[in-house]
Amino acid sequence: MDKSIQKVLLLYQLFLLLVLLFLFFFNIQSAQLFIFLILVPILIYIFSEKGSKYFLMGFAGLLVTWLIILLYFRLFRNFFPIPRIGEEKIVGFAHYYGYPFYFDTVMFFIFILSPLILVVFTKFFIGRTEYGKNSAVRKKI
Amino acid sequence: MEKTVLFAKKYSLVFAVFSSTSIYYLARYALSCRIYSLQFDNQALLLWDYVASIGLTPYKDTFFPYGILYYFKNSDIVFNIIYYLIPGLLFSIFFVVFNIATKNRAISLVAILTFLIFVELFTGHEVFVRYGTLAAYAAILGCILYVSTTLSIRRLLILGIISGIIFSLLIDIGVYSIFVFSIFYFLTTVLHKKNKKYTFLLRDLLLFFGGFLTGIIPLLIYLVSEKALWDFVSFFRTLSYIPSFAKTPFPPYSTTPDNVFVLGLLLLAIIHLSLNVFLSKKFTIINYLQLAMVVVIVLLEQKSIFRSLSWQLTFTGFLLFLFLFIELQQYLQKRVYQPILLSFLLLSIIVLFFGSGFIQLPEEKRVRGVFGESCIELNRKNLLEVNRHYGMVKSYLESMPNSNKKIFTFPSDPLFYILFNQIPPYYTNIYDASLEEAQDLLIKHLRQNSINFVILNTAVQATQDGVPDYIRGKKLLQHLLTHYTLEKKIANFIILKRLSNSDFFTKFTMDTIPAYAQSLLDIDLSNIPKSEGIYKAETLEGKKALQFSSAEELNKYLGKNKVSSKGMVLRLKFDIKEENRKNSLSLLDQNNTKTKISFNSCDDCIISISNIPLFYNEKVISKIESSNSPSEIMIYFPDDFSTIW
């Protein structure tokens, strides 16, 4: 048994217990915070794999990119055309308020495909650099 | 005997999960009566129970966007029992999947128990039967494809048959299951890499579809016996238009706790799986299950993006969380004592339950031992007590001397069809009838059945999504206001009586229902003129038009000439366009009745005048006023203006 990992897990459980007591007494709900708290161990596990730390910086960069997209959300939305009222003469929310029909779909796929693209790019980039060509990481990747 | 004992021992817990959950759901919900409220969605659900109880055929006699399991579950005992056995079956499947994923019995028990509680608190059996079926199908597929990425003919046919059966009972989930199979099978084939030729995929898909067609045979037999096969095919065509009028923005919902949870876990799983691929790690069974849930969530999110499902998908996020945790547990099991891992899982889930802010389901009101027609009757009595105005409208109409008491309701309130024991029209609310041909069908229903009375709810001016009903249901409303006249006002309901070529905007109307009449005179076209200007302007190019450089010039012309509103298309051009600014236009008819038309700022704005309620009947336009000075005003009377809204 690895005592250091057990110790960390126990301390984290104590922290979660304090969080629970806090919730119980103050009845504050914050989805983003608590969801993140319970996912921390899984996050650490995912990025503890050998070679994955090279992608960590890339993911941090991706997070910043998403935040920028969020800040300039309206600007990006205005790039998309407003819906056309077709032959069937349907006028729903999108037509009435001029909300681009496929904007959300495109943004969703950018959101879920960007990690995949990042991983491919990072692997390609590491393979191309001098460091990548010579390092043991290259062999691993 | 020994084999039987071994089999029983091995699957005793699975059987325990199935029997305990089935007993729970059957005892709590089966053969009981749900008490509905007066809300839009509830009235629609009650109406569907009503039409099922009076023997109408779905897709043929009534618009029903779900499968026959949902249609008959509250009117047929067999379907009811099958429906409430499904949660037990699904939980058993997930328990077997947890056992396959982890050999740790304690973890799998904690996982299934917490999953049960999660579904009961945050998902509800109705949503779980629907989307849980898809998740279970994907999980089974994940387990099968882990064992062998190339499927035998027998397995392909069986999977296709299961998909077909799902389609027969739950249409939308059946369609999703086809996508889940296709996408997941392709992904696992690519990931496995051993089979570099993909031509066999086409053959396998055909075999799958062969199984699917076999699975839908019972549905086909039912549809043929009810002579509803062609109606079912047409229904699918209509379904394809639903995204068009159902679409609402997703970003406001993306930050709700439910969506943060599901999307956060989806992203985490995609990162994890893609890292596994590019670090050349072998995919384990748990990775296959994670991939299965990713495919399910990505597919269902396409629906959620159009119209937010948010809380309905949280259980899929929870499943993904459990699969990720099981992988973490397997990684740590040789380094950390099991009780510590178990307590950590439990604590995390408790924090999630209390701190997440997920929508908790309200308690459903149910009456045990009442089913079918008795349930409809109970709801009828209950709703009349909740809102006595429904009863007042019914009493008034029943006292009318006219022998034909058939009614039509607008924009919704299908409860009236139940109160009058009437067969409702195909569409019972204007939201489902957003398609113009659907409104044509309703107009045909009004004519063919000689409907003498229309009940209009003036308190509802936008049935869904803030889109006014004079926009969404323009054609139907136009017919109602030109073929029916105001008879009586009872609370927020007005009763219209049939009268051809009637004008709605009479003095009697303005005095009796001033607020509602005024709402039809203050029109907001929002983005429509802008959209028409962008996409339809070229259809007007080259057509004969009266041109004016200002509203004053136009008014001089209107003063000297009688200009009819019939078939008139107005086109306004503005030099200065300010975003987020509203333009407004006022038109007066020959009686000096004024209608104000607001619309979003646009360079080239096109308005079809006969779509404005005041001009549903042909009138003479006597004057026009504009808040912003247009640089050019053109009036068209095109022979064919069917493309213009």
PDB file of C-alpha atoms in Angstrom, chain B residues 127-276:
ATOM      1  CA  VAL B 127     -37.097  10.476 -18.675  1.00  0.00           C
ATOM      2  CA  PHE B 128     -35.134   7.447 -17.483  1.00  0.00           C
ATOM      3  CA  VAL B 129     -37.262   4.995 -19.470  1.00  0.00           C
ATOM      4  CA  ARG B 130     -36.606   7.098 -22.556  1.00  0.00           C
ATOM      5  CA  TYR B 131     -32.970   8.118 -22.398  1.00  0.00           C
ATOM      6  CA  GLY B 132     -31.911   5.352 -20.022  1.00  0.00           C
ATOM      7  CA  THR B 133     -32.871   2.835 -22.718  1.00  0.00           C
ATOM      8  CA  LEU B 134     -30.405   4.488 -25.077  1.00  0.00           C
ATOM      9  CA  ALA B 135     -27.667   4.607 -22.423  1.00  0.00           C
ATOM     10  CA  ALA B 136     -28.222   0.919 -21.572  1.00  0.00           C
ATOM     11  CA  TYR B 137     -28.133  -0.030 -25.272  1.00  0.00           C
ATOM     12  CA  ALA B 138     -24.847   1.845 -25.671  1.00  0.00           C
ATOM     13  CA  ALA B 139     -23.402   0.214 -22.544  1.00  0.00           C
ATOM     14  CA  ILE B 140     -24.319  -3.283 -23.830  1.00  0.00           C
ATOM     15  CA  LEU B 141     -22.750  -2.389 -27.172  1.00  0.00           C
ATOM     16  CA  GLY B 142     -19.613  -1.231 -25.357  1.00  0.00           C
ATOM     17  CA  CYS B 143     -19.287  -4.572 -23.565  1.00  0.00           C
ATOM     18  CA  ILE B 144     -19.887  -6.589 -26.759  1.00  0.00           C
ATOM     19  CA  LEU B 145     -17.431  -4.548 -28.828  1.00  0.00           C
ATOM     20  CA  TYR B 146     -14.743  -4.828 -26.146  1.00  0.00           C
ATOM     21  CA  VAL B 147     -14.858  -8.611 -26.485  1.00  0.00           C
ATOM     22  CA  SER B 148     -14.751  -8.508 -30.272  1.00  0.00           C
ATOM     23  CA  THR B 149     -14.599  -5.478 -32.547  1.00  0.00           C
ATOM     24  CA  THR B 150     -15.889  -7.463 -35.509  1.00  0.00           C
ATOM     25  CA  LEU B 151     -19.372  -8.736 -34.876  1.00  0.00           C
ATOM     26  CA  SER B 152     -20.757 -12.027 -36.082  1.00  0.00           C
ATOM     27  CA  ILE B 153     -23.819 -12.043 -38.338  1.00  0.00           C
ATOM     28  CA  ARG B 154     -25.923 -13.349 -35.459  1.00  0.00           C
ATOM     29  CA  ARG B 155     -24.839 -10.538 -33.122  1.00  0.00           C
ATOM     30  CA  LEU B 156     -25.413  -7.888 -35.775  1.00  0.00           C
ATOM     31  CA  LEU B 157     -28.910  -9.156 -36.420  1.00  0.00           C
ATOM     32  CA  ILE B 158     -29.722  -9.339 -32.705  1.00  0.00           C
ATOM     33  CA  LEU B 159     -28.467  -5.797 -32.110  1.00  0.00           C
ATOM     34  CA  GLY B 160     -30.530  -4.649 -35.089  1.00  0.00           C
ATOM     35  CA  ILE B 161     -33.633  -6.421 -33.778  1.00  0.00           C
ATOM     36  CA  ILE B 162     -33.191  -4.801 -30.346  1.00  0.00           C
ATOM     37  CA  SER B 163     -32.840  -1.428 -32.060  1.00  0.00           C
ATOM     38  CA  GLY B 164     -35.991  -2.150 -34.077  1.00  0.00           C
ATOM     39  CA  ILE B 165     -37.950  -3.087 -30.966  1.00  0.00           C
ATOM     40  CA  ILE B 166     -36.787   0.109 -29.265  1.00  0.00           C
ATOM     41  CA  PHE B 167     -37.917   2.054 -32.347  1.00  0.00           C
ATOM     42  CA  SER B 168     -41.319   0.375 -32.266  1.00  0.00           C
ATOM     43  CA  LEU B 169     -41.881   1.413 -28.661  1.00  0.00           C
ATOM     44  CA  LEU B 170     -39.895   4.651 -28.423  1.00  0.00           C
ATOM     45  CA  ILE B 171     -39.449   6.132 -31.888  1.00  0.00           C
ATOM     46  CA  ASP B 172     -36.893   8.847 -31.186  1.00  0.00           C
ATOM     47  CA  ILE B 173     -34.761   6.540 -29.034  1.00  0.00           C
ATOM     48  CA  GLY B 174     -34.876   3.917 -31.782  1.00  0.00           C
ATOM     49  CA  VAL B 175     -33.509   6.457 -34.258  1.00  0.00           C
ATOM     50  CA  TYR B 176     -30.781   7.423 -31.803  1.00  0.00           C
ATOM     51  CA  SER B 177     -29.881   3.758 -31.281  1.00  0.00           C
ATOM     52  CA  ILE B 178     -29.135   3.465 -35.012  1.00  0.00           C
ATOM     53  CA  PHE B 179     -26.732   6.396 -34.743  1.00  0.00           C
ATOM     54  CA  VAL B 180     -25.176   5.023 -31.550  1.00  0.00           C
ATOM     55  CA  PHE B 181     -24.510   1.693 -33.215  1.00  0.00           C
ATOM     56  CA  SER B 182     -23.125   3.192 -36.427  1.00  0.00           C
ATOM     57  CA  ILE B 183     -20.864   5.755 -34.765  1.00  0.00           C
ATOM     58  CA  PHE B 184     -19.664   3.521 -31.959  1.00  0.00           C
ATOM     59  CA  TYR B 185     -18.991   0.570 -34.274  1.00  0.00           C
ATOM     60  CA  PHE B 186     -17.004   2.792 -36.634  1.00  0.00           C
ATOM     61  CA  LEU B 187     -14.995   4.366 -33.782  1.00  0.00           C
ATOM     62  CA  THR B 188     -14.080   1.071 -32.162  1.00  0.00           C
ATOM     63  CA  THR B 189     -13.073  -0.359 -35.548  1.00  0.00           C
ATOM     64  CA  VAL B 190     -10.768   2.612 -36.160  1.00  0.00           C
ATOM     65  CA  LEU B 191      -9.362   2.427 -32.636  1.00  0.00           C
ATOM     66  CA  HIS B 192      -8.663  -1.281 -32.858  1.00  0.00           C
ATOM     67  CA  LYS B 193      -6.495  -0.761 -35.917  1.00  0.00           C
ATOM     68  CA  LYS B 194      -6.096  -4.473 -36.595  1.00  0.00           C
ATOM     69  CA  ASN B 195      -8.701  -4.356 -39.317  1.00  0.00           C
ATOM     70  CA  LYS B 196      -7.350  -1.824 -41.731  1.00  0.00           C
ATOM     71  CA  LYS B 197      -9.994  -2.504 -44.361  1.00  0.00           C
ATOM     72  CA  TYR B 198     -13.305  -0.865 -43.650  1.00  0.00           C
ATOM     73  CA  THR B 199     -15.375  -2.344 -46.453  1.00  0.00           C
ATOM     74  CA  PHE B 200     -16.826  -4.904 -44.071  1.00  0.00           C
ATOM     75  CA  LEU B 201     -18.442  -2.006 -42.170  1.00  0.00           C
ATOM     76  CA  LEU B 202     -20.955  -1.468 -44.965  1.00  0.00           C
ATOM     77  CA  ARG B 203     -21.871  -5.144 -44.976  1.00  0.00           C
ATOM     78  CA  ASP B 204     -22.272  -5.099 -41.197  1.00  0.00           C
ATOM     79  CA  LEU B 205     -24.447  -1.990 -41.302  1.00  0.00           C
ATOM     80  CA  LEU B 206     -26.710  -3.685 -43.855  1.00  0.00           C
ATOM     81  CA  LEU B 207     -26.997  -6.726 -41.608  1.00  0.00           C
ATOM     82  CA  PHE B 208     -27.808  -4.455 -38.693  1.00  0.00           C
ATOM     83  CA  PHE B 209     -30.553  -2.792 -40.727  1.00  0.00           C
ATOM     84  CA  GLY B 210     -31.848  -6.198 -41.674  1.00  0.00           C
ATOM     85  CA  GLY B 211     -32.221  -6.939 -37.982  1.00  0.00           C
ATOM     86  CA  PHE B 212     -33.774  -3.516 -37.455  1.00  0.00           C
ATOM     87  CA  LEU B 213     -36.422  -4.146 -40.111  1.00  0.00           C
ATOM     88  CA  THR B 214     -37.214  -7.446 -38.417  1.00  0.00           C
ATOM     89  CA  GLY B 215     -37.539  -5.676 -35.079  1.00  0.00           C
ATOM     90  CA  ILE B 216     -40.096  -3.196 -36.375  1.00  0.00           C
ATOM     91  CA  ILE B 217     -42.416  -5.866 -37.809  1.00  0.00           C
ATOM     92  CA  PRO B 218     -44.857  -5.643 -34.845  1.00  0.00           C
ATOM     93  CA  LEU B 219     -45.079  -1.868 -35.348  1.00  0.00           C
ATOM     94  CA  LEU B 220     -45.667  -2.323 -39.083  1.00  0.00           C
ATOM     95  CA  ILE B 221     -48.405  -4.885 -38.386  1.00  0.00           C
ATOM     96  CA  TYR B 222     -50.091  -2.443 -35.999  1.00  0.00           C
ATOM     97  CA  LEU B 223     -49.839   0.457 -38.466  1.00  0.00           C
ATOM     98  CA  VAL B 224     -51.151  -1.628 -41.383  1.00  0.00           C
ATOM     99  CA  SER B 225     -54.056  -2.937 -39.282  1.00  0.00           C
ATOM    100  CA  GLU B 226     -54.964   0.643 -38.325  1.00  0.00           C
ATOM    101  CA  LYS B 227     -54.437   1.830 -41.931  1.00  0.00           C
ATOM    102  CA  ALA B 228     -51.956   4.318 -40.590  1.00  0.00           C
ATOM    103  CA  LEU B 229     -48.759   3.309 -42.374  1.00  0.00           C
ATOM    104  CA  TRP B 230     -48.721   6.213 -44.821  1.00  0.00           C
ATOM    105  CA  ASP B 231     -49.658   8.615 -42.022  1.00  0.00           C
ATOM    106  CA  PHE B 232     -46.684   7.342 -40.046  1.00  0.00           C
ATOM    107  CA  VAL B 233     -44.360   8.039 -42.975  1.00  0.00           C
ATOM    108  CA  SER B 234     -45.866  11.557 -43.374  1.00  0.00           C
ATOM    109  CA  PHE B 235     -45.476  12.072 -39.653  1.00  0.00           C
ATOM    110  CA  PHE B 236     -41.727  11.529 -40.055  1.00  0.00           C
ATOM    111  CA  ARG B 237     -41.612  14.238 -42.666  1.00  0.00           C
ATOM    112  CA  THR B 238     -43.384  16.589 -40.234  1.00  0.00           C
ATOM    113  CA  LEU B 239     -40.977  15.606 -37.462  1.00  0.00           C
ATOM    114  CA  SER B 240     -38.074  16.836 -39.568  1.00  0.00           C
ATOM    115  CA  TYR B 241     -39.486  20.389 -39.325  1.00  0.00           C
ATOM    116  CA  ILE B 242     -39.670  20.407 -35.536  1.00  0.00           C
ATOM    117  CA  PRO B 243     -36.081  21.638 -34.999  1.00  0.00           C
ATOM    118  CA  SER B 244     -36.973  24.632 -37.148  1.00  0.00           C
ATOM    119  CA  PHE B 245     -39.610  25.969 -34.782  1.00  0.00           C
ATOM    120  CA  ALA B 246     -38.309  24.422 -31.575  1.00  0.00           C
ATOM    121  CA  LYS B 247     -34.826  25.970 -31.748  1.00  0.00           C
ATOM    122  CA  THR B 248     -33.938  28.234 -28.830  1.00  0.00           C
ATOM    123  CA  PRO B 249     -30.465  29.541 -27.875  1.00  0.00           C
ATOM    124  CA  PHE B 250     -28.322  27.090 -25.933  1.00  0.00           C
ATOM    125  CA  PRO B 251     -25.791  29.473 -24.263  1.00  0.00           C
ATOM    126  CA  PRO B 252     -28.192  30.690 -21.530  1.00  0.00           C
ATOM    127  CA  TYR B 253     -28.753  27.050 -20.517  1.00  0.00           C
ATOM    128  CA  SER B 254     -25.110  26.002 -20.893  1.00  0.00           C
ATOM    129  CA  THR B 255     -24.208  27.491 -17.509  1.00  0.00           C
ATOM    130  CA  THR B 256     -26.950  25.722 -15.530  1.00  0.00           C
ATOM    131  CA  PRO B 257     -25.611  23.220 -12.975  1.00  0.00           C
ATOM    132  CA  ASP B 258     -27.004  20.326 -14.998  1.00  0.00           C
ATOM    133  CA  ASN B 259     -25.280  21.343 -18.219  1.00  0.00           C
ATOM    134  CA  VAL B 260     -22.040  22.313 -16.456  1.00  0.00           C
ATOM    135  CA  PHE B 261     -21.949  18.809 -14.993  1.00  0.00           C
ATOM    136  CA  VAL B 262     -22.712  16.936 -18.210  1.00  0.00           C
ATOM    137  CA  LEU B 263     -20.520  19.061 -20.487  1.00  0.00           C
ATOM    138  CA  GLY B 264     -17.694  19.131 -17.943  1.00  0.00           C
ATOM    139  CA  LEU B 265     -17.685  15.350 -17.704  1.00  0.00           C
ATOM    140  CA  LEU B 266     -18.012  14.979 -21.449  1.00  0.00           C
ATOM    141  CA  LEU B 267     -14.941  17.147 -21.972  1.00  0.00           C
ATOM    142  CA  LEU B 268     -12.991  15.316 -19.281  1.00  0.00           C
ATOM    143  CA  ALA B 269     -13.811  11.946 -20.840  1.00  0.00           C
ATOM    144  CA  ILE B 270     -12.870  13.138 -24.351  1.00  0.00           C
ATOM    145  CA  ILE B 271      -9.529  14.449 -23.065  1.00  0.00           C
ATOM    146  CA  HIS B 272      -8.879  11.215 -21.186  1.00  0.00           C
ATOM    147  CA  LEU B 273      -9.768   8.938 -24.098  1.00  0.00           C
ATOM    148  CA  SER B 274      -7.863  10.972 -26.670  1.00  0.00           C
ATOM    149  CA  LEU B 275      -4.798  10.962 -24.410  1.00  0.00           C
ATOM    150  CA  ASN B 276      -5.130   7.188 -24.114  1.00  0.00           C
TER     151      ASN B 276
END
